[in-house]
Structure formats: structure tokens, C-alpha cells
Short mmCIF file of C-alpha atoms in Angstrom, two decimals:
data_model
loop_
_atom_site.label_atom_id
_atom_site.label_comp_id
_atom_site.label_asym_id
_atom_site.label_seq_id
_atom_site.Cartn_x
_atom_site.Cartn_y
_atom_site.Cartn_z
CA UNK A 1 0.00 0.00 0.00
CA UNK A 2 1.62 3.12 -1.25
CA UNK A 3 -0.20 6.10 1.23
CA UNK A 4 0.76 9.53 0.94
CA UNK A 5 1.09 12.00 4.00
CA UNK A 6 0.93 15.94 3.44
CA UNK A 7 3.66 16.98 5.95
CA UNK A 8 3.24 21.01 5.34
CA UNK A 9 2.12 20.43 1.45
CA UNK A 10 -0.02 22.85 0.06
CA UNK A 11 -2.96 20.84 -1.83
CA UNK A 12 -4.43 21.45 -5.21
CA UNK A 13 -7.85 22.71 -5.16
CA UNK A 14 -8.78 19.31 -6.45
CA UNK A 15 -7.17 17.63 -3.65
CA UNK A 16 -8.62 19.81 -1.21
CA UNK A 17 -12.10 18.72 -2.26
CA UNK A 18 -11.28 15.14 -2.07
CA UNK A 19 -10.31 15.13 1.34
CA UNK A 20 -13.33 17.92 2.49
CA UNK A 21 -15.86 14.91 1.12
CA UNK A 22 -13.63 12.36 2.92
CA UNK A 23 -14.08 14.73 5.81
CA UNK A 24 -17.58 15.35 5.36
CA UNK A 25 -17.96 11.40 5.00
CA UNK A 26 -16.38 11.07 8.80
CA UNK A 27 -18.75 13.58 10.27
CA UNK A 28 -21.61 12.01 8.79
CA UNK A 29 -20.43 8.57 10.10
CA UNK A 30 -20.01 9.66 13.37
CA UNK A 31 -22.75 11.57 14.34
CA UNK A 32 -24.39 8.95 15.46
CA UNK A 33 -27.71 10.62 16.10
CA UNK A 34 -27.90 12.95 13.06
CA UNK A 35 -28.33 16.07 14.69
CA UNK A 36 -25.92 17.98 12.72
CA UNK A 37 -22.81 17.81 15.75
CA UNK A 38 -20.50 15.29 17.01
CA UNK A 39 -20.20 15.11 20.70
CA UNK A 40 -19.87 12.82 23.37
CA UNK A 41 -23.00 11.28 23.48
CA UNK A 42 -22.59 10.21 19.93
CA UNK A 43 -19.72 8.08 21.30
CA UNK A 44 -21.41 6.83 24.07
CA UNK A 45 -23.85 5.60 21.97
CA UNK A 46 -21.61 4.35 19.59
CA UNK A 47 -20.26 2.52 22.77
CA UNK A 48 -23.71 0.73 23.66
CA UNK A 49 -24.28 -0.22 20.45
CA UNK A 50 -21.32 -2.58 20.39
CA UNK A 51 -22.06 -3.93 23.35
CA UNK A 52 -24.97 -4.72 21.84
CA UNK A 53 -24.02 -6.38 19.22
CA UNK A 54 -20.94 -7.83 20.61
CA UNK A 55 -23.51 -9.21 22.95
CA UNK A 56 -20.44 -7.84 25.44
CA UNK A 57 -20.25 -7.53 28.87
CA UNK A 58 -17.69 -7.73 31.88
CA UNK A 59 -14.15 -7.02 30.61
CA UNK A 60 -15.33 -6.94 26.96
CA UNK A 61 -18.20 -4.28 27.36
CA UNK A 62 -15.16 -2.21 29.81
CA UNK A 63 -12.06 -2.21 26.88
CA UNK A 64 -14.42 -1.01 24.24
CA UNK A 65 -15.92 1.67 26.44
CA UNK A 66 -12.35 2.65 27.71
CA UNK A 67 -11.12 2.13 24.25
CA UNK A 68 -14.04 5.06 23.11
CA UNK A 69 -13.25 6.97 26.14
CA UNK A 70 -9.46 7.33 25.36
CA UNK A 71 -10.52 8.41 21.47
CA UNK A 72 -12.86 10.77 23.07
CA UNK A 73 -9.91 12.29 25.24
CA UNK A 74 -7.78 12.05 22.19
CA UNK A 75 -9.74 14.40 19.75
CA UNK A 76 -10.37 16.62 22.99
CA UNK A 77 -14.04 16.13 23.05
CA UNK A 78 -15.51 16.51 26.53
CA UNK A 79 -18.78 16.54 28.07
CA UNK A 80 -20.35 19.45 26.52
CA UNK A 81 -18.85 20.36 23.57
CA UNK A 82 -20.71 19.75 20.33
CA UNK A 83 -18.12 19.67 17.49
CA UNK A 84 -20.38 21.71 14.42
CA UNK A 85 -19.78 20.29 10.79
CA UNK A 86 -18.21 23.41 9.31
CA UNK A 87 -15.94 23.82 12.70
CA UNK A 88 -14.88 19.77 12.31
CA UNK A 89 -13.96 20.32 8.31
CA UNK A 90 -11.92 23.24 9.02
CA UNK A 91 -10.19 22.28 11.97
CA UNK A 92 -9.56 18.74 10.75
CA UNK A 93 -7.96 19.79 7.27
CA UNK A 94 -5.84 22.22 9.11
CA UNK A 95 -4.49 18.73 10.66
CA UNK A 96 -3.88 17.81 7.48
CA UNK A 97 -2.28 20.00 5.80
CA UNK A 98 0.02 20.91 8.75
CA UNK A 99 0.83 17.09 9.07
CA UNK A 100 -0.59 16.52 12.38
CA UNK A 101 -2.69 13.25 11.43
CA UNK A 102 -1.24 10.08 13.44
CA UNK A 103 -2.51 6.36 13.48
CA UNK A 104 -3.05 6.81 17.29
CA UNK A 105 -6.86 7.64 17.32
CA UNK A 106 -7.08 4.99 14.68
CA UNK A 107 -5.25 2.79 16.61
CA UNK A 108 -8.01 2.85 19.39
CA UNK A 109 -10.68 2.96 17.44
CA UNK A 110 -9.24 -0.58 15.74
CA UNK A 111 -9.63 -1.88 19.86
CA UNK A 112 -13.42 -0.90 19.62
CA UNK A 113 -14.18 -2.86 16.26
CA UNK A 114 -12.01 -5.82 17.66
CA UNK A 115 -15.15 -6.47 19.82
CA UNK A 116 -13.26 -10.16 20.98
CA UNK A 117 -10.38 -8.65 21.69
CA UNK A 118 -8.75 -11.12 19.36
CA UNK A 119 -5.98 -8.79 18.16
CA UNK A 120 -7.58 -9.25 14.42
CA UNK A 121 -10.68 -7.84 12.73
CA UNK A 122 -12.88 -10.38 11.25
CA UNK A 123 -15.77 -10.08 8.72
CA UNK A 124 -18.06 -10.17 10.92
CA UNK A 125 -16.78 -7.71 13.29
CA UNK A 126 -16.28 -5.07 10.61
CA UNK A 127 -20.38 -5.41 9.09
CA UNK A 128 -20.87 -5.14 12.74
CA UNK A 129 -18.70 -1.64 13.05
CA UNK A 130 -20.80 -0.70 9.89
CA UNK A 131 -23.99 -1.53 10.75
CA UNK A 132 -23.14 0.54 13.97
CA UNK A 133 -22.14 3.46 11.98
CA UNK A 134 -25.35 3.09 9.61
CA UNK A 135 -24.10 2.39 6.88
CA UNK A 136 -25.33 -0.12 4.36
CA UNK A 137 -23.82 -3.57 5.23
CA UNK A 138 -23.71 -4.23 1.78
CA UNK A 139 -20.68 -1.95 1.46
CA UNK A 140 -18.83 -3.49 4.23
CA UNK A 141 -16.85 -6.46 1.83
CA UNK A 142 -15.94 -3.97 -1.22
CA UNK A 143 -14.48 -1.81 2.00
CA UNK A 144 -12.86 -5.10 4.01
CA UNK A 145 -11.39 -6.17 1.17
CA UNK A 146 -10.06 -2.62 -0.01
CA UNK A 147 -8.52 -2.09 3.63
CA UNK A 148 -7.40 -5.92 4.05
CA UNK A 149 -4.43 -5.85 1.74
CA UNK A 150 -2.95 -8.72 1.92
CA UNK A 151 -6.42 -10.99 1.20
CA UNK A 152 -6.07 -13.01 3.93
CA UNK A 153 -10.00 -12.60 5.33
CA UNK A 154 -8.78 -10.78 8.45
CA UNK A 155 -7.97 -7.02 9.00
CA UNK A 156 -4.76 -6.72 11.33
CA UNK A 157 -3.97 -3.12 13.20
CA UNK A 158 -1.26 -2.39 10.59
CA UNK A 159 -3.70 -2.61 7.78
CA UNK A 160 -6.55 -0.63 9.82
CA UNK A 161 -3.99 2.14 10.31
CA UNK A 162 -2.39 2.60 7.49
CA UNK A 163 -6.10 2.57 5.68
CA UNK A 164 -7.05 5.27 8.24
CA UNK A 165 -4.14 7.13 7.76
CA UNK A 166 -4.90 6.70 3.91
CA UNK A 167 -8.15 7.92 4.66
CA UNK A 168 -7.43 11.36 6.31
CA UNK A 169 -4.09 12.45 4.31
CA UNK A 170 -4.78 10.25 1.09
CA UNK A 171 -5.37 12.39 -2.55
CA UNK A 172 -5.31 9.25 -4.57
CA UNK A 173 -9.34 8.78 -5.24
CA UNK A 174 -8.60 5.08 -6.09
CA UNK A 175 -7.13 4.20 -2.79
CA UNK A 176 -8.22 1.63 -0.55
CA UNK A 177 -8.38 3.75 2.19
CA UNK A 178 -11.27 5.74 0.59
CA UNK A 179 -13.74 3.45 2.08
CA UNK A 180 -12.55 3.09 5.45
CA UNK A 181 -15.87 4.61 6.53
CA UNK A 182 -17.54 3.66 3.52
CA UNK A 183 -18.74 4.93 0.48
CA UNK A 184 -18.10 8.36 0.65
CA UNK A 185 -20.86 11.13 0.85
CA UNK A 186 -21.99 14.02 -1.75
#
């Protein structure tokens, strides 16, 4: 996987679209209850719902929501602040372009879709994670098998990272990494 990172690049108008609907695509998956903001309720329900379909509980149901917790603390989003769209596209390209993107939000966030805790994301774990973010399921093997490069039927943190990575600094349109949250949005 050849993946591209904008350390202090300018972009091409072109490429600055790209990554706004990439952007725009990452809002939309995580606000979990559509009402135009991300915030911390959006995690925590993000949180219940794979417990739910984990069926977790005990240690299981406690990593993911510690593993949510610590991407919550990461991005700085606390108990009250509502993260707009417009706010969350601007703030989050500055990121990119400045070269501040690192795999260590993605690198929790691969914890939470691990729901076993097996160290590997399976098939079923990943429909699971995009069920959870409502998106169609029927997107979720074009995207597995875009992020699991080395077509083995499992997604390992290396690949989930560097397709995240891909994802947020990434100007090639026919990259894998595009659908790490799915098709992208309009």
C-alpha cells in the first residue's frame, strides 16, 4: 500500500475537495444521532451499540468503552462540547495540511471494532462496526477487502492504520483507504 502524507504540502484545489468529502464522510459517520454535531453522546452511543451487538459484557463491554473513552480524550471532546460540521472540516484539514494526522486515534478505534479482543478484525466484526455506523452492510466487503491488503480474510492493526491514515491524508481517489468509513458522501 503506497499512502501519501501531506507533511506542510499545500494541496491542489482538487485535492482539497477530495479530502473535504472524505471529511464530510467522517462527520456524517459519526454523528451517530444525526443532529448535525458530534459530541460525546454520539460516542457513548456508539459505545452501547457494540455492546450490543458484541452481545459484550464484563471485561469486553469495559475495553471497548475505555477504548471510546481514550478516542474521546484524544480528539479533545468533553462533556459538553458539540463539534459543528463546518468547525470539524476546518479544523480537521488544518491537521492535514500541517501534518498533524497520526494512526493513534485509529489505533483505538481498531480496539473498539475488535469487539473479541482477538488482536484481528474479522468479517463479521467489521459489518458489525458498519452496521453501527449506519451504513449499508452491503458496502462493508468492497471496503474489508479494499482495507485488508494482503487478502487473507482478516484485517490486522497495521492494515486498519495505514487505511485510516490513507483515509485522512490520502489524494489518490482510487485508494483503498477511501472506504474506510464507507462509500463516501456528496
Amino acid at each position: 500500500v503506497t499512502i501519501l502524507y501531506l507533511v506542510n504540502m499545500s494541496l491542489t484545489d482538487k485535492q482539497k475537495a477530495f479530502l473535504l468529502r472524505k471529511l464530510k464522510t467522517r462527520f456524517e459517520r459519526m454523528d451517530i444521532d444525526k443532529n448535525g454535531y458530534i459530541s460525546i453522546e454520539d460516542y457513548q452511543e456508539l459505545a452501547r451499540r457494540f455492546v450490543e451487538y458484541g452481545k459484550l459484557s464484563g471485561e469486553d463491554e469495559q475495553r471497548i468503552r475505555k477504548a471510546l473513552q481514550d478516542v474521546c480524550n484524544n480528539i479533545g471532546l468533553k462533556e459538553g462540547v458539540k463539534i459543528m460540521r463546518e468547525q470539524f472540516l476546518t479544523d480537521f484539514l488544518k491537521l492535514i495540511e500541517n501534518g498533524e494526522v497520526n494512526g493513534d486515534t485509529i489505533s483505538e478505534m481498531f480496539d473498539v471494532v475488535d469487539t473479541n479482543g482477538d488482536g484481528v478484525i474479522s468479517p463479521r466484526e467489521f459489518y458489525d462496526y458498519f452496521k453501527i455506523m449506519g451504513v449499508d452492510e452491503s458496502s462493508a466487503q468492497t471496503s474489508f477487502d479494499a482495507i485488508d491488503t494482503d487478502h487473507n480474510g482478516i484485517i490486522t492493526r497495521d492494515e486498519f492504520i495505514a487505511a485510516g491514515l490513507d483515509f485522512f491524508t490520502g489524494v489518490d481517489e482510487t485508494s483503498g483507504g477511501t472506504l474506510f468509513f464507507g462509500p463516501l458522501v456528496d
